[in-house]
Tab-separated table of C-alpha atoms in Angstrom:
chain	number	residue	atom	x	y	z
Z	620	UNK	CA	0.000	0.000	0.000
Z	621	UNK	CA	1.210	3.536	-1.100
Z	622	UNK	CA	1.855	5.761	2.070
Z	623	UNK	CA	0.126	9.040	0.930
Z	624	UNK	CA	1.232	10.891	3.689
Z	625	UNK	CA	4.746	11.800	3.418
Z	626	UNK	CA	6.936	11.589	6.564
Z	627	UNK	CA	8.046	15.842	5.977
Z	628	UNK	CA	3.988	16.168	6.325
Z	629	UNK	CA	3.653	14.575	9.245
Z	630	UNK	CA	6.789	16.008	10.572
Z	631	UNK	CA	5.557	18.718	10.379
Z	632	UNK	CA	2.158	18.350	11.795
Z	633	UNK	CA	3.882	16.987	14.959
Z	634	UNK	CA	6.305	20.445	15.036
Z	635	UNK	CA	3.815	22.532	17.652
Z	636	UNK	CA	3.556	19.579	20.059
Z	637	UNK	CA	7.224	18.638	19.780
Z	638	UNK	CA	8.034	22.455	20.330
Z	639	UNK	CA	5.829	23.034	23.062
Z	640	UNK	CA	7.102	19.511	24.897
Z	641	UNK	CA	10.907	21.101	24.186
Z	642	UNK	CA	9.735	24.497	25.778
Z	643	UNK	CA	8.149	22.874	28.864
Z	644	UNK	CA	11.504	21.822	29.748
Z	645	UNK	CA	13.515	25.152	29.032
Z	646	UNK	CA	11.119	26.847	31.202
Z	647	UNK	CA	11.653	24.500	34.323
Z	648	UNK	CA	15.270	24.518	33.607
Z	649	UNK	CA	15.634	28.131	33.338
Z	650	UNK	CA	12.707	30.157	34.289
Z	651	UNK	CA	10.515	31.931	32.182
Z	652	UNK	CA	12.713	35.117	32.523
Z	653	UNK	CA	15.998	33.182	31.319
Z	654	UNK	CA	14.051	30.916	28.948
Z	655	UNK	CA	15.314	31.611	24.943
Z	656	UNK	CA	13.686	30.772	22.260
Z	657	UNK	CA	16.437	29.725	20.494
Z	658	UNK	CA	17.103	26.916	23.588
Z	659	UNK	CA	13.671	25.862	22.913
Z	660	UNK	CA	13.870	25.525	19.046
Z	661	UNK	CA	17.336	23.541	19.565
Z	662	UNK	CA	16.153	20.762	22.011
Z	663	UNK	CA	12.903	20.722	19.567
Z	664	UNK	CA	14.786	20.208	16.296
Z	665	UNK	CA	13.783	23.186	14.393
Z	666	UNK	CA	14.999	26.565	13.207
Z	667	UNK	CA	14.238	29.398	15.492
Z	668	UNK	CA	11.846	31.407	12.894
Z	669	UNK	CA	9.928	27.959	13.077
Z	670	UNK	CA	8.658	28.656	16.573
Z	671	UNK	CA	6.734	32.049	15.244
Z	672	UNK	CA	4.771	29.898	12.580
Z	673	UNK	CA	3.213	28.815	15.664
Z	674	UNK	CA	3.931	30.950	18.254
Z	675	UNK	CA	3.592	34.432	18.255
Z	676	UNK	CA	5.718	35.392	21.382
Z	677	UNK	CA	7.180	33.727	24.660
Z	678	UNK	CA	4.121	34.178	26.487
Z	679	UNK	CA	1.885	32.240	23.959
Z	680	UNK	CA	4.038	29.312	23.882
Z	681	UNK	CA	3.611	29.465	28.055
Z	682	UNK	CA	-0.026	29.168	27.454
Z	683	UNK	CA	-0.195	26.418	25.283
Z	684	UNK	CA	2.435	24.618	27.774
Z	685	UNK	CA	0.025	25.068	30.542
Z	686	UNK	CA	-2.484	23.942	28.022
Z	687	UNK	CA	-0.577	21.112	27.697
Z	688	UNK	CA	0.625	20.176	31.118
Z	689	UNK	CA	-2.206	21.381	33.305
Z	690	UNK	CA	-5.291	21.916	31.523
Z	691	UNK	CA	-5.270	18.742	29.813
Z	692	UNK	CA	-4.855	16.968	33.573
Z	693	UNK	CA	-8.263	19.917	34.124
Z	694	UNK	CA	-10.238	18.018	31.662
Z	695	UNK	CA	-10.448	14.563	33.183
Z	696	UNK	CA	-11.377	16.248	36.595
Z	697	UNK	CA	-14.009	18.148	34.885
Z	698	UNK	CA	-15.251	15.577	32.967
Z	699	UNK	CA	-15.806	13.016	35.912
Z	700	UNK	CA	-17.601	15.848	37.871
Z	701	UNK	CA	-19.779	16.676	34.737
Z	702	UNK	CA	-20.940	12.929	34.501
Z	703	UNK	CA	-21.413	12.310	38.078
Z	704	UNK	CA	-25.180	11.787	39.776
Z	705	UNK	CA	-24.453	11.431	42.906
Z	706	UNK	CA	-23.685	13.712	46.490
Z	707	UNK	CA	-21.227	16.496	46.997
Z	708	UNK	CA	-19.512	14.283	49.471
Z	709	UNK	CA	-18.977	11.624	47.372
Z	710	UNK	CA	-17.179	13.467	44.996
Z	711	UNK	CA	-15.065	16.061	46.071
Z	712	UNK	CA	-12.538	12.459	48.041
Z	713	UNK	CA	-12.695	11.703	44.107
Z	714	UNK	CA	-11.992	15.004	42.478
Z	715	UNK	CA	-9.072	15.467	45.425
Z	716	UNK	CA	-7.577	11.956	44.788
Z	717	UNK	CA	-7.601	12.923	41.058
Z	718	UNK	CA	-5.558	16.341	41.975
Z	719	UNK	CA	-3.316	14.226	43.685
Z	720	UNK	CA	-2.408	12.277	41.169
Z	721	UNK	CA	-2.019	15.258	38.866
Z	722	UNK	CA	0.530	16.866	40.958
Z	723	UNK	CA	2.350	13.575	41.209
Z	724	UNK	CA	3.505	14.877	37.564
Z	725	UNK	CA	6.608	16.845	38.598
Z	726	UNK	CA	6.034	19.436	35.864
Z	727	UNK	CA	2.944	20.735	37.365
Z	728	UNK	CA	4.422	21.896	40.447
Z	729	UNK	CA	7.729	23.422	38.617
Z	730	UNK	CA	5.497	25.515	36.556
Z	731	UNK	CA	3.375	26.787	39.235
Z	732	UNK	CA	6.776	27.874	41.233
Z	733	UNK	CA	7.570	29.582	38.146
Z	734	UNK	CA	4.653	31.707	37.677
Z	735	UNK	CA	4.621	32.727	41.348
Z	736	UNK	CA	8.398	33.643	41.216
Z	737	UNK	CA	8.264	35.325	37.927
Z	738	UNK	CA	4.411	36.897	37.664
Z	739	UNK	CA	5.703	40.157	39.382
Z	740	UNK	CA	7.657	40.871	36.323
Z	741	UNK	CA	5.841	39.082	34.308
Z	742	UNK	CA	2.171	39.784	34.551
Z	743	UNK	CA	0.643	37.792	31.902
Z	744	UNK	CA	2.049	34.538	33.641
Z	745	UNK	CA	-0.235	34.929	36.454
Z	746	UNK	CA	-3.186	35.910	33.934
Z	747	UNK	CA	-2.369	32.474	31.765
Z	748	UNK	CA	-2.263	30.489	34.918
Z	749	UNK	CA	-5.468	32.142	36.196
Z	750	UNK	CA	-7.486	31.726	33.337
Z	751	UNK	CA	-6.376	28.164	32.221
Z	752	UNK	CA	-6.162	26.589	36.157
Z	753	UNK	CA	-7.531	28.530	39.050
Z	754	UNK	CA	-10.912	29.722	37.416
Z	755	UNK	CA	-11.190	26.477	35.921
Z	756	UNK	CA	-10.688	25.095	39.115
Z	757	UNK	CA	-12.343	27.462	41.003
Z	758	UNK	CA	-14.989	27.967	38.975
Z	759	UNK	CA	-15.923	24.147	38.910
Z	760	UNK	CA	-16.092	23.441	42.448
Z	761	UNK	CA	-17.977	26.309	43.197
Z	762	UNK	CA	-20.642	25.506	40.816
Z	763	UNK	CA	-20.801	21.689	42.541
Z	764	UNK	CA	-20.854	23.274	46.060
Z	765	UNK	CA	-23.710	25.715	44.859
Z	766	UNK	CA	-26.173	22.780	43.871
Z	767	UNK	CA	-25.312	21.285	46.725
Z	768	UNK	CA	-26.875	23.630	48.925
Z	769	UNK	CA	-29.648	24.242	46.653
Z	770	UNK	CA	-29.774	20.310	47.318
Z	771	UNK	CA	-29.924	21.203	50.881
Z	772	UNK	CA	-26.507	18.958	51.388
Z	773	UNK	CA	-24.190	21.773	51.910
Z	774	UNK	CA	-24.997	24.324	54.749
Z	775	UNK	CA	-24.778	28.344	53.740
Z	776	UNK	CA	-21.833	30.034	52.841
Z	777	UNK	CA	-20.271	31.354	49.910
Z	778	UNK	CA	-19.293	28.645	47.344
Z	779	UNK	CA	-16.293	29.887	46.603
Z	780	UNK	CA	-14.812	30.302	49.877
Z	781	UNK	CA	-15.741	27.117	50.425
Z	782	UNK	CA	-13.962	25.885	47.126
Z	783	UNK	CA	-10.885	27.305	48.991
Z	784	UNK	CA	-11.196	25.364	52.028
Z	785	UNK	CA	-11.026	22.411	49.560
Z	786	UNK	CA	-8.211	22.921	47.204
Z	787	UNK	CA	-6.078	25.154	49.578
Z	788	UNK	CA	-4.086	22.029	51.476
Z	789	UNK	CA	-3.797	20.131	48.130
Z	790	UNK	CA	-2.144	23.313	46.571
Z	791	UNK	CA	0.020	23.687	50.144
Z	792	UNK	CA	1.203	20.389	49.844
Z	793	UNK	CA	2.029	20.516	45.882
Z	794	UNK	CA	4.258	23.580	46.931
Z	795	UNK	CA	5.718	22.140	50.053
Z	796	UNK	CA	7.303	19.390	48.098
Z	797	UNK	CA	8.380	21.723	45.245
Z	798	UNK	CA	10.329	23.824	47.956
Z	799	UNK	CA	11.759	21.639	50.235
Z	800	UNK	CA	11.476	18.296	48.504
Z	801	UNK	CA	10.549	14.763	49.484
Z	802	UNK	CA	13.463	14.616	51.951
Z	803	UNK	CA	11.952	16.718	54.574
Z	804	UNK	CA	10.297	14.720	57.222
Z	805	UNK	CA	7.547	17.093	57.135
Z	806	UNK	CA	6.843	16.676	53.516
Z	807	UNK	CA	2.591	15.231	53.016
Z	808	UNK	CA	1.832	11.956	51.192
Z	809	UNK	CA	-0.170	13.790	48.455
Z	810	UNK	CA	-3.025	11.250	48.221
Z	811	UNK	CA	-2.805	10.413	52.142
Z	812	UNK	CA	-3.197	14.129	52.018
Z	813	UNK	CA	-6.447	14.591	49.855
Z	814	UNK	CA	-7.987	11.373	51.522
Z	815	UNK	CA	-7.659	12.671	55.172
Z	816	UNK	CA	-8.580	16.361	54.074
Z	817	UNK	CA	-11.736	15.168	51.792
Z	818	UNK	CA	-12.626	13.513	55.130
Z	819	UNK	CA	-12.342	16.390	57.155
Z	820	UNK	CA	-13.610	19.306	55.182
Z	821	UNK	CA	-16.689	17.240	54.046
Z	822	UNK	CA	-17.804	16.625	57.933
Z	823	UNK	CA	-17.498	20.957	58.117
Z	824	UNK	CA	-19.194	21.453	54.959
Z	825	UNK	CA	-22.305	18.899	55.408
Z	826	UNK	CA	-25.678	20.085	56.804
Z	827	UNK	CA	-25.733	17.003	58.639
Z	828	UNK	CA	-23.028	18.283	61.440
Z	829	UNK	CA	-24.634	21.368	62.083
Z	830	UNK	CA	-26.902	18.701	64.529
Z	831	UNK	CA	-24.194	17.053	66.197
């Protein structure tokens, strides 16, 4: 059988994800700051003026590596909450068990100390990481918590607030071992972590303790 789609073709069809892989890694390596394109485009295989038939400028080619490495993680997470029938409390241990496993990926982490050491001087890495992860994230579990009290599960309070008392100690504990690695004795089990905590923030959230 004739192969009628020549390897240069599908060469270069793979070009944005095999630039955007090579820039993940420049930008753990070296900071966003630090980061040169022409690093990226020489771990990636490809002339520098390649990157712009893709990528407009530095920032862009953060965004689609967040894209990449977080937001595709974002999907699965919001796809199992989307398809699920059943009570607030029996999702969020699955949602946090999912984050956990996310943040097992050692990228995550890296790139989240990166945008909170660089967004100062770099504003549009805290806007790219807001609008692909936190509102996502954010914006999710406050929606679940909100039908949840209008299921009368959930006892007042503002949603989101509340959606910070859930993700904050899975986001601690991401950072935690970014900073001070998995050598100090201090550093949490991430999915010992989101069990416990799913356990602990459901018995505060549920209508159900307000009587006990």
């Amino acid at each position: 059988m004739t192969d009628t789609n020549p390897k240069w073709n599908r060469r270069k069809d793979a070009r944005p994800a095999e630039i955007i892989e090579a820039a993940v890694d420049v930008f753990i390596e070296h900071g966003f700051a630090a980061a040169k394109l022409s690093d990226v485009a020489t771990r990636a295989g490809v002339v520098k003026g390649t990157l712009y038939r893709y990528f407009d400028t530095k920032e862009d080619l953060f965004r689609a590596v967040v894209q990449h490495v977080v937001a595709t993680n974002l999907q699965a997470i919001e796809q199992a909450a989307q398809a699920f029938r059943g009570a607030l409390a029996e999702l969020v241990p699955v949602l946090l068990m999912r984050a956990a496993e996310g943040m097992g990926d050692d990228r995550v982490p890296a790139l989240a100390r990166m945008v909170i050491a660089e967004s100062r001087a770099f504003p549009d890495l805290a806007r790219i990481w807001h609008d692909n992860v936190v509102s996502r994230i954010l914006g999710l579990l406050s929606g679940l918590i909100a039908d949840a009290q209008a299921r009368g599960e959930v006892r007042a309070g503002d949603p989101t607030a509340y959606a910070f008392s859930i993700v904050g100690p899975m986001v601690t504990g991401m950072l935690f071992h970014e900073l001070f690695g998995a050598a100090s004795h201090h550093a949490p089990n991430l999915v010992t972590l989101a069990t416990q905590h799913a356990e602990t923030v459901l018995r505060g959230l549920s209508v159900k303790s307000e009587t006990h």
